mmCIF file of C-alpha atoms and ligand atoms in Angstrom:
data_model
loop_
_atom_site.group_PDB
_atom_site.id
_atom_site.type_symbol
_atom_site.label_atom_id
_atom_site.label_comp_id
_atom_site.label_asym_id
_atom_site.label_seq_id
_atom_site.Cartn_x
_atom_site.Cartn_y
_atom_site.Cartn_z
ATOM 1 C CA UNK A 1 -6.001 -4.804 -13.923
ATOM 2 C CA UNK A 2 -6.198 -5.244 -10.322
ATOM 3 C CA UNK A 3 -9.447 -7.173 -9.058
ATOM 4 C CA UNK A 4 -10.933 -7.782 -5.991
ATOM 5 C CA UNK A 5 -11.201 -11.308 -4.647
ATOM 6 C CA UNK A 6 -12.136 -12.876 -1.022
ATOM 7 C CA UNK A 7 -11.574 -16.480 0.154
ATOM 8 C CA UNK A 8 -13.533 -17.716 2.743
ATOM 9 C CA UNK A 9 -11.186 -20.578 4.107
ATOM 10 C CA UNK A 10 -7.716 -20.627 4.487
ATOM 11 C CA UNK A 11 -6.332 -24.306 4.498
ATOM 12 C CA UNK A 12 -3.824 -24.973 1.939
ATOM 13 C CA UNK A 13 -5.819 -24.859 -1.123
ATOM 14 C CA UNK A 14 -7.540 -21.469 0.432
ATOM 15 C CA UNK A 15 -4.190 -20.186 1.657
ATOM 16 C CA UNK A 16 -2.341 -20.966 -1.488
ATOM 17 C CA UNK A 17 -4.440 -19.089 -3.701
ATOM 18 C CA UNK A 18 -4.385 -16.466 -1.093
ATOM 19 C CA UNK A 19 -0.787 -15.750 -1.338
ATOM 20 C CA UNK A 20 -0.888 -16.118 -5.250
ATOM 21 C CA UNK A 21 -3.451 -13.642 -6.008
ATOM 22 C CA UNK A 22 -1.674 -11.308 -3.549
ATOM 23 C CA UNK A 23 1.628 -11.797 -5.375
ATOM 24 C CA UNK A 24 0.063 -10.962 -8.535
ATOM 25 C CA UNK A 25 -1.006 -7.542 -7.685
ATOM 26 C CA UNK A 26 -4.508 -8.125 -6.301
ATOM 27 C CA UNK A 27 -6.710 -6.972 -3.863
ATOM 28 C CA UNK A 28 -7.212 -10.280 -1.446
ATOM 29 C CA UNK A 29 -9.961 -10.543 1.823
ATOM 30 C CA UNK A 30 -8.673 -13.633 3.405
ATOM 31 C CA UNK A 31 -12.016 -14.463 5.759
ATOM 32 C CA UNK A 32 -11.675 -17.584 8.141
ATOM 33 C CA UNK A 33 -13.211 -18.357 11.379
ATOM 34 C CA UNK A 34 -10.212 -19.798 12.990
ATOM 35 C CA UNK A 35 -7.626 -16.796 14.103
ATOM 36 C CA UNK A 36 -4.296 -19.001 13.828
ATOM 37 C CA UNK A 37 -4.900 -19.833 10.141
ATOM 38 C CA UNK A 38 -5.476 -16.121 9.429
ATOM 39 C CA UNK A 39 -2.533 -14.944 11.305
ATOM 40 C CA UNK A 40 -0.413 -17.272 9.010
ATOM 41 C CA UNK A 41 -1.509 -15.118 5.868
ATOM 42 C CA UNK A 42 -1.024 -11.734 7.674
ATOM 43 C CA UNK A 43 1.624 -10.100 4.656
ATOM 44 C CA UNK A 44 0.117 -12.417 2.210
ATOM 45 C CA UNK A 45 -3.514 -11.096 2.214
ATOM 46 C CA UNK A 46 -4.778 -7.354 2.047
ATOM 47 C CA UNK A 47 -7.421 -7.722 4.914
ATOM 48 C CA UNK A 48 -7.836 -10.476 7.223
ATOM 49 C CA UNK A 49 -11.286 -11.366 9.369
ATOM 50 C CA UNK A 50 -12.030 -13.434 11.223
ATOM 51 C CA UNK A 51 -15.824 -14.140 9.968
ATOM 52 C CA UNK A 52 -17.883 -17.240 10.313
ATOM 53 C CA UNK A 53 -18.876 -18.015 6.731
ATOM 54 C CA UNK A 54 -22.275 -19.632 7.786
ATOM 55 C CA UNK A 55 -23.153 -16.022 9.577
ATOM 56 C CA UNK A 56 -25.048 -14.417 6.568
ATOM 57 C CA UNK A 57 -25.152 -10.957 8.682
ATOM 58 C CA UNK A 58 -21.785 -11.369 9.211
ATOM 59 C CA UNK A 59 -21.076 -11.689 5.474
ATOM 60 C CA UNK A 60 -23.343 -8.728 4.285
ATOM 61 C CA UNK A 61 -21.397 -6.561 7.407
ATOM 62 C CA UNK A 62 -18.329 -6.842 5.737
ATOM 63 C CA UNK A 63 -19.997 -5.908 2.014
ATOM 64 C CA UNK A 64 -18.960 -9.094 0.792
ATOM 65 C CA UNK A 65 -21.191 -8.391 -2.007
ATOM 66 C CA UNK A 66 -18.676 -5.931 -3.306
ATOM 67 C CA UNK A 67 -16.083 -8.682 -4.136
ATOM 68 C CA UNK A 68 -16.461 -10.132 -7.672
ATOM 69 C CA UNK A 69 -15.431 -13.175 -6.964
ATOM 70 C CA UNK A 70 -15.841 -15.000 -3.490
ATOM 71 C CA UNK A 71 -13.905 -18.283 -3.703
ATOM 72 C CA UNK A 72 -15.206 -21.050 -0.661
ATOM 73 C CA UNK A 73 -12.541 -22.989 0.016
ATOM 74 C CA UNK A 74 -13.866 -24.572 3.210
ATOM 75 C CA UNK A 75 -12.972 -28.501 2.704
ATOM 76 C CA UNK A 76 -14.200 -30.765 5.349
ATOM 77 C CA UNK A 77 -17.492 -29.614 6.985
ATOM 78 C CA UNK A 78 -19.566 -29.778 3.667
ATOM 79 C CA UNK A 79 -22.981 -28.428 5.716
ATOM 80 C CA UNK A 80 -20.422 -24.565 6.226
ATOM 81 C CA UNK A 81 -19.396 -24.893 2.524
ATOM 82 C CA UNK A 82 -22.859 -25.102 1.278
ATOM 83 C CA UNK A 83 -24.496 -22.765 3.651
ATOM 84 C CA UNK A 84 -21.920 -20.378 2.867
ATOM 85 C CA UNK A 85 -22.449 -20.648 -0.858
ATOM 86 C CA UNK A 86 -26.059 -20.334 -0.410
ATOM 87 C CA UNK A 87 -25.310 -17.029 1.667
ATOM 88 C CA UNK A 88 -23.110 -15.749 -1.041
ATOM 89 C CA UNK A 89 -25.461 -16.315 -3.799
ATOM 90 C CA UNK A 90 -28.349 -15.191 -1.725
ATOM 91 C CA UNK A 91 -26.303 -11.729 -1.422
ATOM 92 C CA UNK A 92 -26.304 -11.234 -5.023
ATOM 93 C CA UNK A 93 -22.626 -12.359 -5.160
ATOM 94 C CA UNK A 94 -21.469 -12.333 -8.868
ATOM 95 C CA UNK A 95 -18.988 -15.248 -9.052
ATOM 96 C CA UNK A 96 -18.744 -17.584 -6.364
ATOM 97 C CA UNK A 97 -16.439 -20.702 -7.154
ATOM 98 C CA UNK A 98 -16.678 -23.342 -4.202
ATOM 99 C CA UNK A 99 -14.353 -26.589 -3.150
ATOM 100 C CA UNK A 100 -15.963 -29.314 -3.995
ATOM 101 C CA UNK A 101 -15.251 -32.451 -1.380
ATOM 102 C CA UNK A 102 -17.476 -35.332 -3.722
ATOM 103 C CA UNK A 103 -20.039 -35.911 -6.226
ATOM 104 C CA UNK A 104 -22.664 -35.371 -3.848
ATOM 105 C CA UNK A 105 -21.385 -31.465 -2.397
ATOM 106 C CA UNK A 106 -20.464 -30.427 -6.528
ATOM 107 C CA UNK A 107 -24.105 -31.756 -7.083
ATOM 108 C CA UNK A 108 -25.507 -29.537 -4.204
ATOM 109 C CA UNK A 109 -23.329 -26.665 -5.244
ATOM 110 C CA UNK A 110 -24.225 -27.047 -8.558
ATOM 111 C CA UNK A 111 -27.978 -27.084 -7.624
ATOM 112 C CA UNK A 112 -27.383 -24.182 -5.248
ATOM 113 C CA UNK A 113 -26.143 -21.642 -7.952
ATOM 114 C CA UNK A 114 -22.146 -22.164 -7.654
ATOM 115 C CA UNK A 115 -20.790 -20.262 -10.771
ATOM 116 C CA UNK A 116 -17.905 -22.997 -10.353
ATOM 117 C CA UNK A 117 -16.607 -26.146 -8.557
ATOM 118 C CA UNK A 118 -13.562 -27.549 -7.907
ATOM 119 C CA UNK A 119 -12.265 -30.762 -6.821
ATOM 120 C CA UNK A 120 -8.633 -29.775 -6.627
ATOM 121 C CA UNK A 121 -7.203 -32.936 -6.008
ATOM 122 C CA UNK A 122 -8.906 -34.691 -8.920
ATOM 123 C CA UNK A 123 -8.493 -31.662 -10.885
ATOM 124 C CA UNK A 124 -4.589 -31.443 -10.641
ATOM 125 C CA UNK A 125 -4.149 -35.217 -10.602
ATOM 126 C CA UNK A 126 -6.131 -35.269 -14.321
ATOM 127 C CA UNK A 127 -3.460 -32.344 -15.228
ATOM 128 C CA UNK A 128 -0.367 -34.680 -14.274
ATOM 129 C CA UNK A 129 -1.791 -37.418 -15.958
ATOM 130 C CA UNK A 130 -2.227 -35.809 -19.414
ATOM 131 C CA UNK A 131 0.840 -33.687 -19.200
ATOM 132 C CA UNK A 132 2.680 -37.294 -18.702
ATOM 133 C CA UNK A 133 1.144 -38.525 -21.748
ATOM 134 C CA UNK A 134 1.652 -35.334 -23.468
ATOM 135 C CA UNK A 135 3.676 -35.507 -26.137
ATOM 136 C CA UNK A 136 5.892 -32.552 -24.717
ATOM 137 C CA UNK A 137 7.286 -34.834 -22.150
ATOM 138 C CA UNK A 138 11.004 -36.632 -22.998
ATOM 139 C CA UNK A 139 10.907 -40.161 -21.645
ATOM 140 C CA UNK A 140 14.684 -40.459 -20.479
HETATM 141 P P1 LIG B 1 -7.159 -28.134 2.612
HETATM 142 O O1 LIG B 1 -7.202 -29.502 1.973
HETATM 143 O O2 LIG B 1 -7.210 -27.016 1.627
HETATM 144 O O3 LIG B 1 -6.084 -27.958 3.629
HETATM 145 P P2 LIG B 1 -9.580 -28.922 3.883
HETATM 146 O O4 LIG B 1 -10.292 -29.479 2.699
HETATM 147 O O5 LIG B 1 -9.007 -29.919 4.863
HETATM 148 O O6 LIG B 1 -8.476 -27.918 3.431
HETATM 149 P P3 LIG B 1 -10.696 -27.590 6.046
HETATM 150 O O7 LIG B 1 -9.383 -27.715 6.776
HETATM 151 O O8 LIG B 1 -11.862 -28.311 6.560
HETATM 152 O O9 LIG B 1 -10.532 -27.938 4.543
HETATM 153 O O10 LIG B 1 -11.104 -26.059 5.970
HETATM 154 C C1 LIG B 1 -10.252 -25.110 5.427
HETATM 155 C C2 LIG B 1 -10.354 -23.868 6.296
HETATM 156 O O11 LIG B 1 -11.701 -23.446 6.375
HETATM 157 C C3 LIG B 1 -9.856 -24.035 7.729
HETATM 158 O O12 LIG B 1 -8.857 -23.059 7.968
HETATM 159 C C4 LIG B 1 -11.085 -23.769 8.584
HETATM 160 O O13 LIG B 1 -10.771 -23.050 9.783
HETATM 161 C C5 LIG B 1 -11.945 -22.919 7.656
HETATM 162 N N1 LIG B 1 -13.369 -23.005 7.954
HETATM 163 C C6 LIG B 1 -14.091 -24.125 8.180
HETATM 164 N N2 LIG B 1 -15.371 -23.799 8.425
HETATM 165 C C7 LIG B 1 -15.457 -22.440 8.334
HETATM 166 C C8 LIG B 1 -16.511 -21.501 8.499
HETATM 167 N N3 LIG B 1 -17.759 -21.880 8.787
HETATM 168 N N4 LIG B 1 -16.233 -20.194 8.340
HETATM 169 C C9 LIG B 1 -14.983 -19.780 8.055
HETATM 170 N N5 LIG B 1 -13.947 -20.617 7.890
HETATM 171 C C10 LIG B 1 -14.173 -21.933 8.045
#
């Protein structure tokens, strides 16, 4: 069934899950505030706007409430990723799932109503490590 997703920040973790919900059939709003990154997703993406995810009238002028899920994936300026959360939550998103950078943003997220966090680097590293110790793996 084809869903409806945007991504508010298209570095490589935003962009990558950009393309693959695209490729899968979805319906993908690829929002960032920097015009280069979003011109690299043009034919990846359904829509493409160039939005500043701290602008909660910006957000709630593109009916950003409509999307089920809203997926932050700004990394390095922790004060836009948790304003923009907050914005999302305040505008009755239903599932918001934010980057997490540390401990302290995931706790703030957390506190701040994100339905989930990730820490993609720690997340995929904890995936290599068990799938190495796995018993599926063939030490040659
Ligand atoms: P990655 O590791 O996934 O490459 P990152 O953790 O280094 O990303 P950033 O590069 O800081 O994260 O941000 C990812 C994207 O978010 C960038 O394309 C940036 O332009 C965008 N971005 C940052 N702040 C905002 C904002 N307030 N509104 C919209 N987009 C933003």
């Amino acid at each position: 069934m084809k869903k409806q997703f945007a991504i508010i920040g298209l570095g490589r973790f935003g962009t990558s899950i950009c393309k693959e919900l695209y490729h899968l059939g979805h319906e993908v709003l690829a929002i960032d505030k920097n015009q280069k990154k979003l011109d690299e997703v043009k034919g990846f993406a359904t829509h493409t706007l160039n939005v500043d995810g701290t602008d909660e009238s910006a957000l709630q002028k593109v009916g950003i409430r409509n999307f089920e899920h809203v997926i932050v994936a700004i990394g390095e300026d922790i004060q836009a990723s948790i304003l923009c959360t907050l914005h999302l939550k305040d505008l009755d998103v239903r599932k918001v799932w934010a980057k997490a950078q540390n401990d302290y943003h995931h706790k703030v997220l957390e506190k701040i109503g994100a339905d989930r966090i990730f820490h993609p680097e720690k997340d995929m590293g904890n995936r290599i490590a068990e799938f190495l110790t796995s018993e599926k793996v063939i030490d040659y």
